[in-house]
Coordinates of C-alpha atoms in Angstrom, one line a residue:
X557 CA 0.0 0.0 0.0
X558 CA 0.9 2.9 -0.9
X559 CA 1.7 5.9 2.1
X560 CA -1.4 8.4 2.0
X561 CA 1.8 11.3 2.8
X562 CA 3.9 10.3 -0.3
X563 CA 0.2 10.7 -2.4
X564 CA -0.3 13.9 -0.7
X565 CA 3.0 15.1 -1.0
X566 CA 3.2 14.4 -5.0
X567 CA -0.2 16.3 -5.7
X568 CA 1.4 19.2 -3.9
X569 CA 4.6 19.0 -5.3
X570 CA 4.7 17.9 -8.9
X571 CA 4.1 20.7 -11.7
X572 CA 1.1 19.9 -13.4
X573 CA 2.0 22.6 -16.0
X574 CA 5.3 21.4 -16.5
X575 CA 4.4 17.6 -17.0
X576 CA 1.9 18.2 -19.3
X577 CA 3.6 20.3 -21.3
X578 CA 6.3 17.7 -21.1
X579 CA 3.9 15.0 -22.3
X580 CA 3.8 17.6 -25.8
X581 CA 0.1 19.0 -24.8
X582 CA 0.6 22.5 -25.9
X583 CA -0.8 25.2 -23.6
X584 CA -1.7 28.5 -23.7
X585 CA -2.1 31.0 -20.6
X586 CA -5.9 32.6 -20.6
X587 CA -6.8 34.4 -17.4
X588 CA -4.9 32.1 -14.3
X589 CA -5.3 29.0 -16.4
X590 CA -3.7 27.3 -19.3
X591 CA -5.8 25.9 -22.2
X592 CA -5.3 23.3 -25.0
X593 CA -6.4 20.4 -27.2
X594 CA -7.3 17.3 -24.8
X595 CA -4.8 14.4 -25.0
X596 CA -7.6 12.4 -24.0
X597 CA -10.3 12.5 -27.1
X598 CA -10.1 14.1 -30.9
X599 CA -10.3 17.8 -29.5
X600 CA -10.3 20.5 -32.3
X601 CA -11.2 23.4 -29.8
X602 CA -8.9 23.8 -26.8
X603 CA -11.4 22.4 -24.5
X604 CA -8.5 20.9 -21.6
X605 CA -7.6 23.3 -18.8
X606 CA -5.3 23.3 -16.3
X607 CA -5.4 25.0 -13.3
X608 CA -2.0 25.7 -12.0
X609 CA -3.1 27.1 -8.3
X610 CA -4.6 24.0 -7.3
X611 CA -2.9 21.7 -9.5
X612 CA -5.8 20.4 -11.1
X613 CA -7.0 19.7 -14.6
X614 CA -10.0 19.5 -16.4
X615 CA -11.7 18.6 -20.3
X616 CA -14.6 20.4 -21.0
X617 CA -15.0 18.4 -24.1
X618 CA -15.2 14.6 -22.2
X619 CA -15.4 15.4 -18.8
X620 CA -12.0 13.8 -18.0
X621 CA -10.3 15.5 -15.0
X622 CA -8.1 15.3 -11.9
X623 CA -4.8 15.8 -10.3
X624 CA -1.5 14.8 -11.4
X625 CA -2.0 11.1 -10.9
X626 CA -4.6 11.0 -12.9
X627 CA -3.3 12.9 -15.7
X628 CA -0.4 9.9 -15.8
X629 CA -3.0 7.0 -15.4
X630 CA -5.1 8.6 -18.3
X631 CA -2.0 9.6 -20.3
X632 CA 0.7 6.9 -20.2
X633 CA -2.0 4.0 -19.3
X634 CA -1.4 2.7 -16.1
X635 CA -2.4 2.1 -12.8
X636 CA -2.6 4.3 -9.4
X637 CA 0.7 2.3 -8.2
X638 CA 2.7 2.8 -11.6
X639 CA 1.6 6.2 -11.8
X640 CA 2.6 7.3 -8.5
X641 CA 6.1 5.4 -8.8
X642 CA 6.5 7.4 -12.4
X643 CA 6.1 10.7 -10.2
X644 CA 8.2 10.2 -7.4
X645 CA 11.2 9.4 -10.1
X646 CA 10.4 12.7 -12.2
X647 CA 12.0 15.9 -12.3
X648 CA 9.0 17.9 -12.0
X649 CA 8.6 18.9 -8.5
X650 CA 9.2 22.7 -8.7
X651 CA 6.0 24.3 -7.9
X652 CA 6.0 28.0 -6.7
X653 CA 2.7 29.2 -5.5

């Protein structure tokens, strides 16, 4: 099982902007958020947000949505475990709120 403070402390600390720019979404800032075509269905409007103060995203387009471990289960297509093992080996926990 995985520790509930090494969840907690990768939601806080992992960039969601960063990684999913480094996954090739390409974003653009509107307002707080950033906005672009949804990695997760054939989006021609720029229907995928991500909200960078409480590292969250969202699709407006499918509905699909969550934190950072969620974005990696969706994205690379695995589970909760390999998702949060992917995370804690990344190089993307510079967040500056």
């Amino acid at each position: 099982m995985i520790e509930r403070e090494r969840i907690e402390a990768i939601k806080r600390g992992v960039d969601l902007t960063a990684l999913v720019k480094a996954k090739g979404v390409r974003l653009r800032k509107n307002g707080k958020s950033y906005f672009g075509l949804c990695p997760f269905h054939g989006d021609k409007n720029p229907s995928f947000s991500v909200n960078p103060l409480n590292n969250l995203w969202q699709c407006f387009g499918c509905g699909a949505g969550g934190d950072v471990i969620r974005f990696i289960e969706l994205f690379d297509q695995v589970d909760f475990k390999e998702a949060v093992s992917r995370l804690s080996d990344n190089g993307f926990k510079s967040i500056k709120r």
